[in-house]
Amino acid sequence: MNKEENYKLELSPTEMKALGYQVIDMLVDYQTSVAGQAVKTQVAQADMEALLRESAPESGSDASALVRKLQEEILIDLEHKIHPRDFAFIPGPSNFVSVMADTIAGGLNIFSGAQLTSSAATIIELQVIDWLRQIFGFEDSAGGLFVSGGSAANLTGLAAARHLILNDDIGSARIYYSDQTHVSNIKALKLLGFQAEQFSSISTDEDFRIKPDELQECVNKDRDAGFKPFCIIANAGTTNTGAVDPLEELLAIRDTEQMWLHVDGAFGAAAALTDKGREVLKGLENVDSLSFDPHKWLFQPYEIGGIIVRDMNHLQKTFATNASYLRDIQGPDSQEVNFFDYGIQMTRGFRALKMWLSIKTFGLAAFRKAIERGIELAELVETELKKSEHWEIITPAQLGIITFRYVIAGLDESALSELNQRIVQSIVDDGFAFILTTSLRGQTVLRICAINPRTSDEDIRLTIEKLGQFGQSAAEP
Ligand SMILES: Cc1ncc(COP(=O)(O)O)c(C=O)c1O
């Protein structure tokens, strides 16, 4: 058939299988060879533009040749997020079983918005959310749903807070968070209609944890001035340093002030699966809403985030709507859950499938060990750094993250910043590992987030050795 006439957008069974096998071969080759490649390949933007910019093609071409071109020429300018020496931002060490689950969810095009369209999808999502509810320690009444990521999870939790506490009347409301809080929360507040003067950024202690006394003072002052303090946003694992705010102290403030405590656990909440994590996350089980992000430390491919609220009905009260074209969806069983009534999306992909299939395949014990491994790897980085007097630990290993910098006696702050920036440039250019800087109280520091369970001790040792060599060369006059 002439390609132009293929208006049914179909392939023959033989073509579908050939394309499918080709894609699987590509993915398996990638999984098994990525560790041997540079972590971040560098392709000039102009070359990418030259390769990709064109008018929309009126006629089609061969899918197999296109996939080959993707593999060989186009999808090469990547930060390989599953690479064992990708330590920048939050790495994405996903797992292959979940990749296949995404393929099934896409292949069957499962609509996860309503029980009528797939009761299996609804029940699997309820089940996986319930496993997570138990891991985080919430009571039975808690519940939630999967969303696209941490940003959407924060937006969903804060929308519930606005509705439940303020009845959406935001005029005099005031919100508090620490100076380490992830920008997605601020973005969410803006989307929810709050103005900048309604947020207060509270300073943090030497461990980058919010200062509860300062928070209380700020709340008192706002109340005296006639405002309505209504929400605290706390961190369960900041992006910069992995710091966890003192949740129990914040819960006490929440209780006396009758506010909502939202916790951004996009990075750190997964650590609740481990003994060490539970210790630092004490209090998590009593917060009003918690965002978490399985596409970070629960080893899922993008996109999957999640939100759990202390009372699942809170989400329904916030998001449920009615429309004549939805009337048949409300079946005779009033107990049924239609997820479009619990969050922002109506049409939703079947994100829960990848969590379910990977937990069922590997077991929770394997996930627990994988998270413990991340905590240990950052501790190993700290041990290795301590072997040289040139490395200064800025924040110790916590929840898989450590920050540090190379120091030469006698250099002032700006020279040290420049030196450390040069070290990062060298490691990025080298490609052996991918490490970037962050800024902590005006200091430029190196940051390693080591949550990939496939990272070996040797990967860590060689990375620190290389960084030391780059530090030495950068310091040479
Ligand atoms: C603490 C924290 N919160 C929220 C987010 C936003 O999550 P996402 O990128 O999945 O939207 C991130 C992302 O790194 C994060 O580290």
Coordinates of C-alpha atoms and ligand atoms in Angstrom, one line a residue:
M1 CA 0.0 0.0 0.0
N2 CA 1.2 3.4 -0.8
K3 CA 2.3 5.1 2.4
E4 CA 0.2 8.2 1.7
E5 CA -2.9 6.0 1.6
N6 CA -2.2 4.4 5.0
Y7 CA -4.9 6.4 6.7
K8 CA -5.6 3.7 9.2
L9 CA -2.1 4.2 10.5
E10 CA -1.5 0.5 10.5
L11 CA 1.4 -1.9 10.1
S12 CA 1.0 -5.5 9.1
P13 CA 1.5 -8.1 11.8
T14 CA 4.9 -9.0 10.3
E15 CA 6.0 -5.3 10.3
M16 CA 4.7 -4.8 13.9
K17 CA 6.7 -7.7 15.1
A18 CA 9.8 -6.7 13.3
L19 CA 9.6 -3.2 14.6
G20 CA 8.9 -4.5 18.2
Y21 CA 11.8 -6.8 18.1
Q22 CA 14.0 -4.1 16.8
V23 CA 13.0 -1.7 19.6
I24 CA 13.5 -4.4 22.2
D25 CA 17.0 -5.2 20.8
M26 CA 17.8 -1.5 20.9
L27 CA 16.7 -1.3 24.6
V28 CA 18.5 -4.4 25.7
D29 CA 21.7 -3.3 23.9
Y30 CA 21.4 0.1 25.7
Q31 CA 20.9 -1.5 29.1
T32 CA 23.8 -3.8 28.7
S33 CA 26.3 -1.3 27.2
V34 CA 25.5 2.0 28.8
A35 CA 28.0 1.6 31.7
G36 CA 30.8 1.5 29.1
Q37 CA 29.8 4.8 27.5
A38 CA 30.5 8.4 28.5
V39 CA 27.8 9.4 31.0
K40 CA 26.9 12.5 29.0
T41 CA 27.6 12.6 25.3
Q42 CA 28.1 16.1 24.0
V43 CA 26.6 17.1 20.6
A44 CA 26.7 20.7 19.5
Q45 CA 23.1 22.1 19.4
A46 CA 23.7 23.4 15.8
D47 CA 24.4 19.8 14.7
M48 CA 21.2 18.5 16.3
E49 CA 19.3 21.4 14.7
A50 CA 20.8 20.5 11.3
L51 CA 19.8 16.9 11.8
L52 CA 16.2 17.5 13.0
R53 CA 14.7 20.7 11.7
E54 CA 12.5 20.2 8.7
S55 CA 8.9 20.8 7.6
A56 CA 6.4 18.2 8.7
P57 CA 6.7 15.4 6.2
E58 CA 3.7 15.0 4.0
S59 CA 4.6 11.4 3.1
G60 CA 5.8 8.8 5.5
S61 CA 8.9 6.7 5.5
D62 CA 10.1 3.3 6.8
A63 CA 9.6 3.0 10.6
S64 CA 12.5 0.6 11.0
A65 CA 14.9 2.9 9.3
L66 CA 13.7 5.8 11.5
V67 CA 14.2 3.8 14.7
R68 CA 17.7 2.9 13.5
K69 CA 18.4 6.6 12.8
L70 CA 17.1 7.5 16.3
Q71 CA 19.4 4.9 17.8
E72 CA 22.5 5.7 15.8
E73 CA 22.3 9.5 15.1
I74 CA 19.6 11.2 17.1
L75 CA 19.2 9.9 20.7
I76 CA 22.9 10.2 21.4
D77 CA 23.0 13.6 23.0
L78 CA 21.8 12.2 26.4
E79 CA 22.7 12.4 30.0
H80 CA 22.4 8.6 30.5
K81 CA 20.1 8.7 33.5
I82 CA 20.5 4.9 34.2
H83 CA 24.4 5.1 34.0
P84 CA 26.0 3.8 37.2
R85 CA 28.2 6.9 37.3
D86 CA 25.5 9.5 36.7
F87 CA 25.5 11.4 40.0
A88 CA 24.0 14.8 38.9
F89 CA 20.6 16.2 39.8
I90 CA 18.5 13.2 40.8
P91 CA 19.6 10.2 38.6
G92 CA 17.0 7.9 37.1
P93 CA 18.1 4.4 37.6
S94 CA 15.0 2.8 36.3
N95 CA 14.4 -1.0 35.8
F96 CA 13.7 -3.0 32.6
V97 CA 10.6 -4.7 34.0
S98 CA 8.9 -1.3 34.4
V99 CA 10.0 -0.3 30.9
M100 CA 8.1 -3.3 29.6
A101 CA 5.1 -2.4 31.8
D102 CA 5.0 1.0 30.2
T103 CA 5.1 -0.7 26.8
I104 CA 2.1 -2.9 27.8
A105 CA 0.2 0.1 29.3
G106 CA 0.8 2.0 26.0
G107 CA 0.2 -0.9 23.8
L108 CA -3.2 -1.6 25.3
N109 CA -3.8 2.1 25.7
I110 CA -5.4 1.6 29.1
F111 CA -7.5 4.5 30.4
S112 CA -6.9 4.7 34.1
G113 CA -9.4 7.5 34.9
A114 CA -12.5 5.4 35.8
Q115 CA -13.3 2.1 37.2
L116 CA -15.8 1.5 34.3
T117 CA -13.0 1.7 31.7
S118 CA -10.7 -0.8 33.5
S119 CA -11.4 -2.1 36.9
A120 CA -8.1 -3.9 36.9
A121 CA -6.2 -0.7 36.4
T122 CA -8.1 1.0 39.2
I123 CA -7.7 -1.9 41.6
I124 CA -4.0 -2.2 40.8
E125 CA -3.5 1.5 41.4
L126 CA -5.4 1.3 44.7
Q127 CA -3.4 -1.7 45.7
V128 CA 0.0 -0.2 45.0
I129 CA -0.9 3.1 46.6
D130 CA -2.0 1.1 49.7
W131 CA 1.4 -0.7 49.8
L132 CA 3.0 2.7 49.7
R133 CA 0.6 4.0 52.4
Q134 CA 1.8 1.2 54.7
I135 CA 5.4 1.9 53.9
F136 CA 5.0 5.5 54.8
G137 CA 3.1 4.5 57.9
F138 CA -0.2 6.3 57.2
E139 CA -3.5 5.0 58.7
D140 CA -6.1 3.1 56.6
S141 CA -8.1 6.3 55.8
A142 CA -5.1 7.7 53.8
G143 CA -5.0 7.3 50.1
G144 CA -3.9 8.9 46.9
L145 CA -3.0 8.4 43.3
F146 CA -0.2 8.5 40.8
V147 CA 0.6 11.6 38.8
S148 CA 3.2 12.7 36.3
G149 CA 6.0 13.5 38.8
G150 CA 6.9 15.4 41.9
S151 CA 5.8 18.8 40.5
A152 CA 2.3 17.5 39.8
A153 CA 2.2 15.8 43.2
N154 CA 3.1 19.0 45.0
L155 CA 0.4 20.8 43.0
T156 CA -2.2 18.2 43.9
G157 CA -1.4 18.2 47.6
L158 CA -1.3 21.9 47.8
A159 CA -4.6 22.2 45.9
A160 CA -6.2 19.8 48.5
A161 CA -4.8 22.0 51.3
R162 CA -6.2 25.2 49.7
H163 CA -9.6 23.6 49.4
L164 CA -9.8 21.8 52.8
I165 CA -8.4 24.6 55.0
L166 CA -9.4 27.7 53.1
N167 CA -12.4 26.6 51.1
D168 CA -10.4 28.1 48.2
D169 CA -10.7 31.6 49.7
I170 CA -7.0 32.5 49.5
G171 CA -7.1 36.2 50.2
S172 CA -5.4 36.5 53.6
A173 CA -3.7 33.1 53.6
R174 CA 0.0 32.7 54.4
I175 CA 2.3 29.7 53.5
Y176 CA 5.7 28.8 55.0
Y177 CA 8.6 26.7 53.7
S178 CA 12.3 26.6 54.1
D179 CA 15.0 28.3 51.9
Q180 CA 15.8 24.8 50.6
T181 CA 12.3 24.0 49.3
H182 CA 12.1 22.7 45.8
V183 CA 10.9 25.3 43.2
S184 CA 8.1 23.1 42.1
N185 CA 6.2 24.0 45.3
I186 CA 6.5 27.7 44.6
K187 CA 5.4 27.1 41.1
A188 CA 2.4 25.2 42.4
L189 CA 1.5 28.0 44.8
K190 CA 1.6 30.5 42.0
L191 CA -0.6 28.2 39.8
L192 CA -3.1 28.0 42.7
G193 CA -3.4 31.8 42.7
F194 CA -1.2 32.8 45.6
Q195 CA 0.9 36.0 45.4
A196 CA 4.5 36.2 46.3
E197 CA 3.8 38.2 49.5
Q198 CA 1.7 35.3 50.8
F199 CA 4.8 32.9 51.0
S200 CA 7.5 33.1 53.7
S201 CA 10.8 31.4 53.2
I202 CA 12.2 30.4 56.6
S203 CA 15.9 30.1 57.1
T204 CA 17.6 26.8 57.8
D205 CA 20.1 25.6 60.4
E206 CA 23.6 24.4 59.8
D207 CA 22.2 21.1 58.5
F208 CA 19.8 22.9 56.1
R209 CA 16.7 22.0 58.1
I210 CA 14.0 24.6 58.6
K211 CA 14.2 26.4 61.9
P212 CA 10.9 25.7 63.7
D213 CA 11.3 28.7 66.1
E214 CA 11.6 31.1 63.3
L215 CA 8.6 29.5 61.6
Q216 CA 6.6 29.8 64.8
E217 CA 7.6 33.5 65.2
C218 CA 6.6 34.2 61.6
V219 CA 3.2 32.5 62.1
N220 CA 2.6 34.5 65.3
K221 CA 3.5 37.7 63.5
D222 CA 1.2 37.0 60.6
R223 CA -1.7 36.0 62.9
D224 CA -1.3 39.2 64.8
A225 CA -1.4 41.2 61.6
G226 CA -4.7 39.5 60.7
F227 CA -3.5 37.0 58.2
K228 CA -4.4 33.3 58.1
P229 CA -1.4 31.0 58.4
F230 CA -2.7 27.9 56.7
C231 CA 0.1 25.7 55.3
I232 CA 3.6 24.5 56.0
I233 CA 5.6 22.8 53.2
A234 CA 8.3 20.6 54.7
N235 CA 11.1 18.7 53.0
A236 CA 11.7 15.0 53.3
G237 CA 15.0 15.0 51.5
T238 CA 16.0 18.3 49.9
T239 CA 17.4 18.2 46.4
N240 CA 20.5 20.0 47.4
T241 CA 21.7 18.0 50.4
G242 CA 19.0 15.3 51.3
A243 CA 18.1 17.3 54.4
V244 CA 14.9 16.3 56.2
D245 CA 13.0 19.0 58.1
P246 CA 12.2 18.2 61.8
L247 CA 8.8 16.8 61.0
E248 CA 7.7 16.1 64.6
E249 CA 8.3 19.7 65.6
L250 CA 6.4 20.9 62.5
L251 CA 3.5 18.5 63.3
A252 CA 3.3 20.2 66.7
I253 CA 3.0 23.6 65.1
R254 CA 0.5 22.3 62.6
D255 CA -1.6 21.0 65.4
T256 CA -1.6 24.1 67.6
E257 CA -2.1 26.4 64.7
Q258 CA -4.6 24.2 62.9
M259 CA -2.7 24.3 59.6
W260 CA -2.0 21.8 56.8
L261 CA 1.4 20.1 56.7
H262 CA 2.4 19.2 53.2
V263 CA 5.6 17.2 52.8
D264 CA 7.7 17.2 49.6
G265 CA 9.1 13.7 49.7
A266 CA 9.8 13.6 46.0
F267 CA 13.3 12.7 46.6
G268 CA 13.5 11.2 50.1
A269 CA 10.2 9.6 51.0
A270 CA 11.2 6.3 49.4
A271 CA 13.8 5.9 52.1
A272 CA 10.9 5.1 54.5
L273 CA 11.3 1.6 53.1
T274 CA 14.6 1.2 55.1
D275 CA 15.4 1.3 58.8
K276 CA 17.8 4.2 58.5
G277 CA 15.3 6.2 56.4
R278 CA 12.4 5.6 58.8
E279 CA 14.6 6.9 61.6
V280 CA 15.2 10.3 59.8
L281 CA 11.6 10.5 58.5
K282 CA 9.9 10.2 61.9
G283 CA 6.6 11.9 61.8
L284 CA 5.9 11.3 58.1
E285 CA 3.0 9.1 59.0
N286 CA 1.0 12.0 60.5
V287 CA 1.4 14.7 57.8
D288 CA -1.6 15.9 55.8
S289 CA -0.2 15.3 52.4
L290 CA 3.0 13.7 51.1
S291 CA 4.4 13.8 47.6
F292 CA 6.7 11.1 46.5
D293 CA 8.3 10.3 43.2
P294 CA 8.8 6.7 42.0
H295 CA 10.7 7.9 38.9
K296 CA 13.5 8.9 41.3
W297 CA 14.3 6.5 44.2
L298 CA 11.8 3.8 43.4
F299 CA 13.6 3.0 40.2
Q300 CA 10.7 3.6 37.7
P301 CA 11.1 5.1 34.2
Y302 CA 9.6 8.6 33.7
E303 CA 6.8 9.7 34.3
I304 CA 5.5 8.6 37.7
G305 CA 5.0 10.7 40.8
G306 CA 2.5 10.2 43.6
I307 CA 0.5 11.9 46.3
I308 CA -1.0 10.5 49.5
V309 CA -3.2 12.5 51.7
R310 CA -4.2 11.6 55.3
D311 CA -7.8 11.2 54.3
M312 CA -8.4 10.0 50.7
N313 CA -11.8 11.8 50.7
H314 CA -9.9 15.1 50.8
L315 CA -8.8 14.5 47.3
Q316 CA -12.3 13.7 46.2
K317 CA -13.7 16.8 47.9
T318 CA -11.1 18.9 46.1
F319 CA -11.3 17.5 42.6
A320 CA -14.6 15.8 42.0
T321 CA -16.8 17.3 39.3
N322 CA -20.0 16.3 37.5
A323 CA -20.9 16.3 33.8
S324 CA -23.8 14.8 31.9
Y325 CA -21.4 12.8 29.7
L326 CA -19.9 11.2 32.8
R327 CA -23.2 10.1 34.3
D328 CA -22.9 6.4 33.2
I329 CA -19.5 6.1 34.9
Q330 CA -20.9 6.3 38.4
G331 CA -21.9 2.7 38.6
P332 CA -24.4 1.1 41.1
D333 CA -21.6 0.4 43.5
S334 CA -21.0 3.7 45.2
Q335 CA -17.7 2.4 46.6
E336 CA -16.0 2.5 43.3
V337 CA -13.1 4.9 42.8
N338 CA -12.9 6.9 39.6
F339 CA -9.4 8.4 39.7
F340 CA -10.4 11.5 37.6
D341 CA -12.4 12.6 40.6
Y342 CA -9.2 12.5 42.8
G343 CA -6.8 14.6 40.8
I344 CA -6.1 16.9 37.9
Q345 CA -6.2 14.5 35.0
M346 CA -9.2 12.9 33.4
T347 CA -7.5 10.8 30.8
R348 CA -4.7 9.0 32.6
G349 CA -2.2 6.4 31.5
F350 CA -1.8 3.3 33.5
R351 CA 1.3 4.4 35.6
A352 CA 0.6 2.1 38.5
L353 CA 1.3 -0.9 36.3
K354 CA 5.1 -0.4 36.3
M355 CA 5.2 -0.1 40.0
W356 CA 3.1 -3.1 40.5
L357 CA 4.9 -5.3 37.9
S358 CA 8.4 -4.4 39.2
I359 CA 7.4 -4.9 42.9
K360 CA 5.8 -8.2 42.1
T361 CA 8.8 -9.3 40.0
F362 CA 11.6 -8.3 42.3
G363 CA 9.9 -8.1 45.7
L364 CA 9.9 -5.3 48.2
A365 CA 13.0 -6.7 49.9
A366 CA 15.0 -6.0 46.7
F367 CA 13.7 -2.5 46.6
R368 CA 14.6 -2.0 50.3
K369 CA 18.1 -3.3 49.6
A370 CA 18.4 -1.1 46.5
I371 CA 17.6 2.0 48.5
E372 CA 20.0 1.0 51.3
R373 CA 22.7 0.6 48.7
G374 CA 22.2 4.3 47.7
I375 CA 22.5 5.4 51.3
E376 CA 25.7 3.3 51.6
L377 CA 27.2 4.5 48.3
A378 CA 27.0 8.2 49.5
E379 CA 28.7 7.1 52.8
L380 CA 31.4 5.4 50.7
V381 CA 31.9 8.7 48.8
E382 CA 32.4 10.4 52.2
T383 CA 34.9 7.7 53.3
E384 CA 36.9 8.1 50.1
L385 CA 36.9 11.9 50.3
K386 CA 38.2 11.9 53.9
K387 CA 41.4 10.2 52.6
S388 CA 42.6 13.4 51.2
E389 CA 43.1 16.7 53.1
H390 CA 42.1 18.6 50.0
W391 CA 38.4 17.5 50.2
E392 CA 36.2 19.4 52.5
I393 CA 32.8 17.8 53.3
I394 CA 30.2 20.5 53.2
T395 CA 27.2 18.3 54.1
P396 CA 27.8 14.6 55.1
A397 CA 26.2 11.7 53.3
Q398 CA 22.5 11.7 54.0
L399 CA 19.8 9.9 52.1
G400 CA 22.2 9.2 49.2
I401 CA 23.4 12.8 48.7
I402 CA 26.7 14.4 49.7
T403 CA 28.2 17.8 49.0
F404 CA 31.9 18.7 49.1
R405 CA 34.6 20.9 47.6
Y406 CA 38.3 20.9 46.8
V407 CA 40.2 23.3 49.0
I408 CA 43.7 24.8 48.7
A409 CA 44.9 26.7 51.7
G410 CA 45.2 30.4 51.0
L411 CA 42.7 30.6 48.2
D412 CA 39.8 33.1 48.7
E413 CA 36.1 32.2 48.3
S414 CA 35.9 33.3 44.7
A415 CA 39.1 31.4 43.7
L416 CA 37.8 28.3 45.4
S417 CA 34.5 28.6 43.6
E418 CA 36.3 28.9 40.3
L419 CA 38.6 25.9 41.1
N420 CA 35.6 23.7 41.9
Q421 CA 33.8 24.8 38.8
R422 CA 36.8 23.8 36.8
I423 CA 36.9 20.4 38.4
V424 CA 33.3 19.8 37.4
Q425 CA 34.0 21.0 33.8
S426 CA 36.8 18.5 33.6
I427 CA 34.8 15.5 34.8
V428 CA 31.9 16.5 32.5
D429 CA 34.3 16.8 29.5
D430 CA 35.9 13.5 30.4
G431 CA 32.6 11.7 30.5
F432 CA 33.7 9.1 33.1
A433 CA 31.2 10.4 35.6
F434 CA 28.6 13.1 35.5
I435 CA 28.7 15.5 38.5
L436 CA 27.6 19.1 38.8
T437 CA 27.8 21.9 41.3
T438 CA 25.3 23.5 43.5
S439 CA 25.5 26.6 45.6
L440 CA 25.2 26.4 49.4
R441 CA 25.4 29.6 51.4
G442 CA 27.3 31.3 48.7
Q443 CA 29.9 28.5 48.3
T444 CA 30.2 26.6 45.0
V445 CA 30.2 22.9 46.0
L446 CA 30.2 19.6 44.2
R447 CA 27.2 17.4 44.7
I448 CA 26.9 13.6 44.3
C449 CA 23.5 11.8 44.4
A450 CA 24.4 8.1 44.4
I451 CA 21.1 6.3 44.2
N452 CA 21.8 3.8 41.4
P453 CA 22.0 0.3 42.9
R454 CA 24.1 -0.8 40.0
T455 CA 26.9 1.6 41.0
S456 CA 29.9 -0.4 42.2
D457 CA 32.3 0.5 45.0
E458 CA 34.9 0.7 42.2
D459 CA 32.8 3.2 40.4
I460 CA 32.9 5.4 43.5
R461 CA 36.6 5.0 44.1
L462 CA 37.6 5.7 40.6
T463 CA 35.3 8.8 40.4
I464 CA 36.8 10.3 43.6
E465 CA 40.3 9.5 42.3
K466 CA 39.6 11.3 39.0
L467 CA 38.0 14.3 40.8
G468 CA 41.2 14.5 42.9
Q469 CA 43.4 14.4 39.8
F470 CA 41.3 17.1 38.2
G471 CA 41.5 19.2 41.4
Q472 CA 45.3 18.9 41.4
S473 CA 45.5 20.0 37.7
A474 CA 43.0 22.8 38.2
A475 CA 45.0 24.1 41.2
E476 CA 48.3 24.2 39.2
P477 CA 49.4 27.7 38.4
Ligands
LIG1 C1 12.6 17.6 46.4 C2 12.0 17.7 45.1 N1 10.7 18.0 44.9 C3 10.1 18.1 43.7 C4 10.8 17.8 42.6 C5 10.1 17.9 41.3 O1 9.8 16.6 40.8 P1 9.6 16.3 39.2 O2 10.8 16.7 38.6 O3 9.3 14.8 39.2 O4 8.4 17.0 38.8 C6 12.1 17.4 42.6 C7 12.9 17.1 41.4 O5 14.0 16.8 41.4 C8 12.7 17.3 43.9 O6 14.0 16.9 44.1

